Amino acid sequence: MASHDLRDVLNLPSDHSAGPRPSKKQKTGTPRPNLKGLAREVQNLGGDNPIAIVPEVSIFKKRRIASRKPVTKWELKAFTNSARADDGALVLRHWKRKSEAETPSESVEDRGSQQPDGMAVDGERDTDKVDDSAFAKFNVRVAVPQYNEDQYHRNLQHNDWTKEETDYLLGLAEDYDLRWAIIWDRYDFTPKTAEIETDSNVSTAVFKPRSMEDLKARYYEVAAKMMAVQKAAQYMTGPEFELYETMQNFNPDQELRRKKFALETMSRSKDEAREEESLLLEIKRIMARTERFNEERRELYNRLDYPSTDSDINSFKSSAGLQTLLQNLMNVDKSKKRKSIIVPGAEAATPTTAVPGSAVSETAPPNNTNNSTSNRRESIAASVPGGGHRDSTAGTPATPVEPAAPNAANKKKGAAPPERRKLTEQEETIYGLMHHERLGSGPTFRYEKINKLYSHKSGQQQLRITNALAELDVPPRLAMPTAAVTAQFELLWAAVTSLVDLRKVCDKLDGEIKIEEAKKAERDKARGISGGDVKDKEQSGGKTKPGATSTSGEGRPGTKRPASSGGGDKLAAPRPSSSGTHKRSASVLSSTSDKSSKRQKK
Amino acid sequence: MSQQPLTTSVQPTETYGGDEVSALVLDPGYCSTRAGYAGEEMPRQVIPSFYGHIDGRDIFGDEVIVPRAGFEVRNYMNRDSVVEDWDAATKIWEHLLLKRLQPERPTPPNKNGLNIGDDGDVAMGDGDNNDENMVDNLEKPLAESPLLMTEAPWNSAKAREKAIEISMETWGCPAFWLSRTPVVASFAAGKATALVVDVGGANASVTAVHDGMVLKRSIQKSPIAGLWLSNQIRTMWEQNEPKVDLVPTFMVENKKPVEAGAPADARLRTFPFPIADSFRAFEEERLLTEFKESVVEVWRGPGRYMAPGNEDYARSQPGRVFEMPDGSNQMWREQRYKVSEGMWDETAAYASAGADEEGRVSKGQTILSLIKASLEGVDIDLRSNLIANIVVTGSTTLLNGFNDRLNMELAAMYPGLKIKVHAAGLTSERRFGAWIGGSILSSLGTFHQMWISKKEYDENGPGIVEKRCK
Ligand SMILES: Nc1ncnc2c1ncn2[C@@H]1O[C@H](COP(=O)(O)OP(=O)(O)OP(=O)(O)O)[C@@H](O)[C@H]1O
Ligand SMILES: [Mg+2]
């Protein structure tokens, strides 16, 4: 019995403060009645802490009558399966809940709206409205390459396979969804001609049986070729090309060898199996160990970091050179020391061990270093893919693809994983890989490159070029600057600039001719009666406002004649009219700038 | 709110991919023919494939095979489990599918005998041959039910075409499908890829099933099955000391208990007419099956039964007593192992004196050789997977110790591979494996696209079954 029970019985006040009592009573008041079948005494043993018994709720199953919904109705409903090939001719019937049955669970207005058409459907349900099977969507067919007679003769000829047999193979592949085990199992080709005379049991004997590899090889050949016919390799998407490649590279001999090997493993004895298993385990252990070892070694090499060795060593061959080298090393070493102080994780001993290590590797003839260490390193790099900076610098001279030019750009290239896959030309186009002599640092945008073209030109030239481009309906800033487009644009741009330049020269020549003609006319006039001179002057002065400024600078050293100024104006005067006749509109716009530039030239 | 009603979209059948269309499933075997409704777990009707022939009439079912005058017992199948007598096959299947399975159709009021008052209308002669005419009277007796049938994997193209012809034209099935027993047996075991070892009545077969299709080059069969074992028992009884007489139950009128090994003390029935051999053989077969069920066992190892020392060991083990219908009884010890050993070891088979050619087992006919040959007929890449998915089916595999022995032998033959033998625990699942698989298959929602519909049959003729049920 708990203490407070005693107190209750004896009507003693609680020894606790009055505060917690009532609250506790409230708490225990609720769960207690639930703990049925438990004597009060037992319950109270827990005292203030309620007994940790989860009360078992023994409620009877709710009576079914509780749900007062009407019995759900089921109906024998007809359905078809759209995955069938006989377009709905087969109508099967299964039991389905009547569709009205679900309306009660929906909202009232829903029901209201559904009722009428539900009734409308009722009448024709059995006859017209036939559902499609829910399982029709699971029907998936493989796509088998298609070809026509012509394509076959052009691409798929094979001296071991007739077209008839190829057709047969592809038919089987489609029928059996490319399950090769079944295709091979059912493969039983008899050419049409032979079929007529033989009665079923004498067939196949004449024909050499095809192995599964033969079938696969032929199929993949056909599939790959047709794929390439449909879409040239360089336009294939990544997965497509991958598929194309794997199909192209199918090697029946290798498959055969693999199968032979598999067969041998199947027929090995128990002891052999056990032995192999233990060997595998052993290998695993060894691999794990070498991995750890490599890891450690890599760490060690990282500590023994030395400056790049791909520089020219000739300078170090003299004693003076060695002196400078030593100096360099000291500097490097110093900086390293500083570094290691900055990095607290490094052990204190490393800088001291690093000095001789790096010195040795540096002073040794680099040829040796390369040969001896690169081998070792390569193995590390192989086991640790994408190894650190250290591995890659060592790997750089080892890969023959890279020219070992000691410049910054080269170093950057070398930072890529040393064992790079050599891409074929085709792949390069697919992946959009390009080779550049030299790349600036950081990313660049192609339109920036185009902007750069403009920036070399003067403002007027820019304007002229844009005008010319506008004439051609080419926007000055490309909407889609792909590599091909920019390349094309560059060509266009070059053409336009040369056009503008030529036009300028042409204009200049034009002008000079005019001047000369004017001079000639002047001379003629001077020789004859001088009459319309004044009128001419007035005309030009009134016509062109900028002419006033131009005349001030007109004082050409070449022509000392007073009439020369008039000649200059004369030159300007006919121009608008002439341009109006034989030049295009864009040039009209640029005529003012033309004039001013001409003035500058002069 | 506590009771959430199942919405229509969550019908349990759909979660299992099921979609029942009230199809019928028919699984004919050499010993018995089984029929029932798709979606159920057991066939509703199992009758012997043997039928009675009397006075030019065929009668079907277990209960009609009783001694009668001029009564013969026949089988509509040949020993390859391929239908031979199509007339009888049609009749026996109709008997199953129409008479036994179809719910009673209400008799038309003019024939149900209740309206005797207006006698004039009713032609009284109709009532007599009502049963026989039932099929003919109804235009299409199975017009509502798609039918799935099973067949032996080596079934001939002609037999297949005949089957679809009957179901489409005679019965008017809206849809039809023909499945090979190994395929459906592996479905019954829940596998689409398996090596199916079926040891039934007339044939033992091993077939590789890949993705729900039989691999034809893997099909291996031999007669080392139930009937062969029955003959082994016969020979064993003959050679026993004292010789055991095979007296079927129907011959015994009255028997008295006798000591073990003592001659029987029973009064045999005599019939005023000759008993046909075929009838007697059928009845003997019943007795032999009983003997197989209760006595025969497969030697589980170590090694083969014939290995030195094993026979003596078997002799020292507790035996089993079998009491013949005539009351004679005997303790069977080592013989009960030896009689089945021929399935595994051709040298251990009993050579019967009379039909020595039939009892002989050649090396290539043992179950292990079948498995080996079957695996050699499939691609190497599939083999290990098949060995890890062996499905055992057929009633003869119910012999005690069969699976243990199979496991043991396989482990010895393919030591490096993972071997898994799947054998249903329930005897009924092993006896009706093919039927159950057919039941599962034909109630799958995704299967309905496979059926050969009436329209397709009409357009293509019976040849379509070869094209579709591959
Ligand atoms: N419990 C049992 N133990 C051993 N054998 C049995 C047992 N029950 C039945 N058999 C035998 O199994 C055989 C029948 O097997 P099953 O029903 O699988 O054959 P089936 O499918 O009709 O014929 P088949 O497959 O050859 O066409 C009979 O020979 C019978 O004696
Ligand atoms: Mg069978």
Tab-separated table of C-alpha atoms and ligand atoms in Angstrom, chain B residues 27-30 34 181 198 200-201 394 434, ligand 2:
chain	number	residue	atom	x	y	z
B	27	ASP	CA	-4.915	-29.491	-67.625
B	28	PRO	CA	-4.946	-32.888	-69.289
B	29	GLY	CA	-2.360	-35.423	-68.190
B	30	TYR	CA	-1.890	-39.075	-68.859
B	34	ARG	CA	-7.965	-31.499	-64.161
B	181	THR	CA	3.024	-27.546	-68.577
B	198	ASP	CA	8.172	-32.867	-63.872
B	200	GLY	CA	4.258	-37.443	-63.586
B	201	GLY	CA	2.471	-40.543	-64.698
B	394	GLY	CA	4.310	-33.964	-60.794
B	434	ALA	CA	0.469	-27.120	-63.976
C	2	MG	MG	1.653	-33.887	-65.666
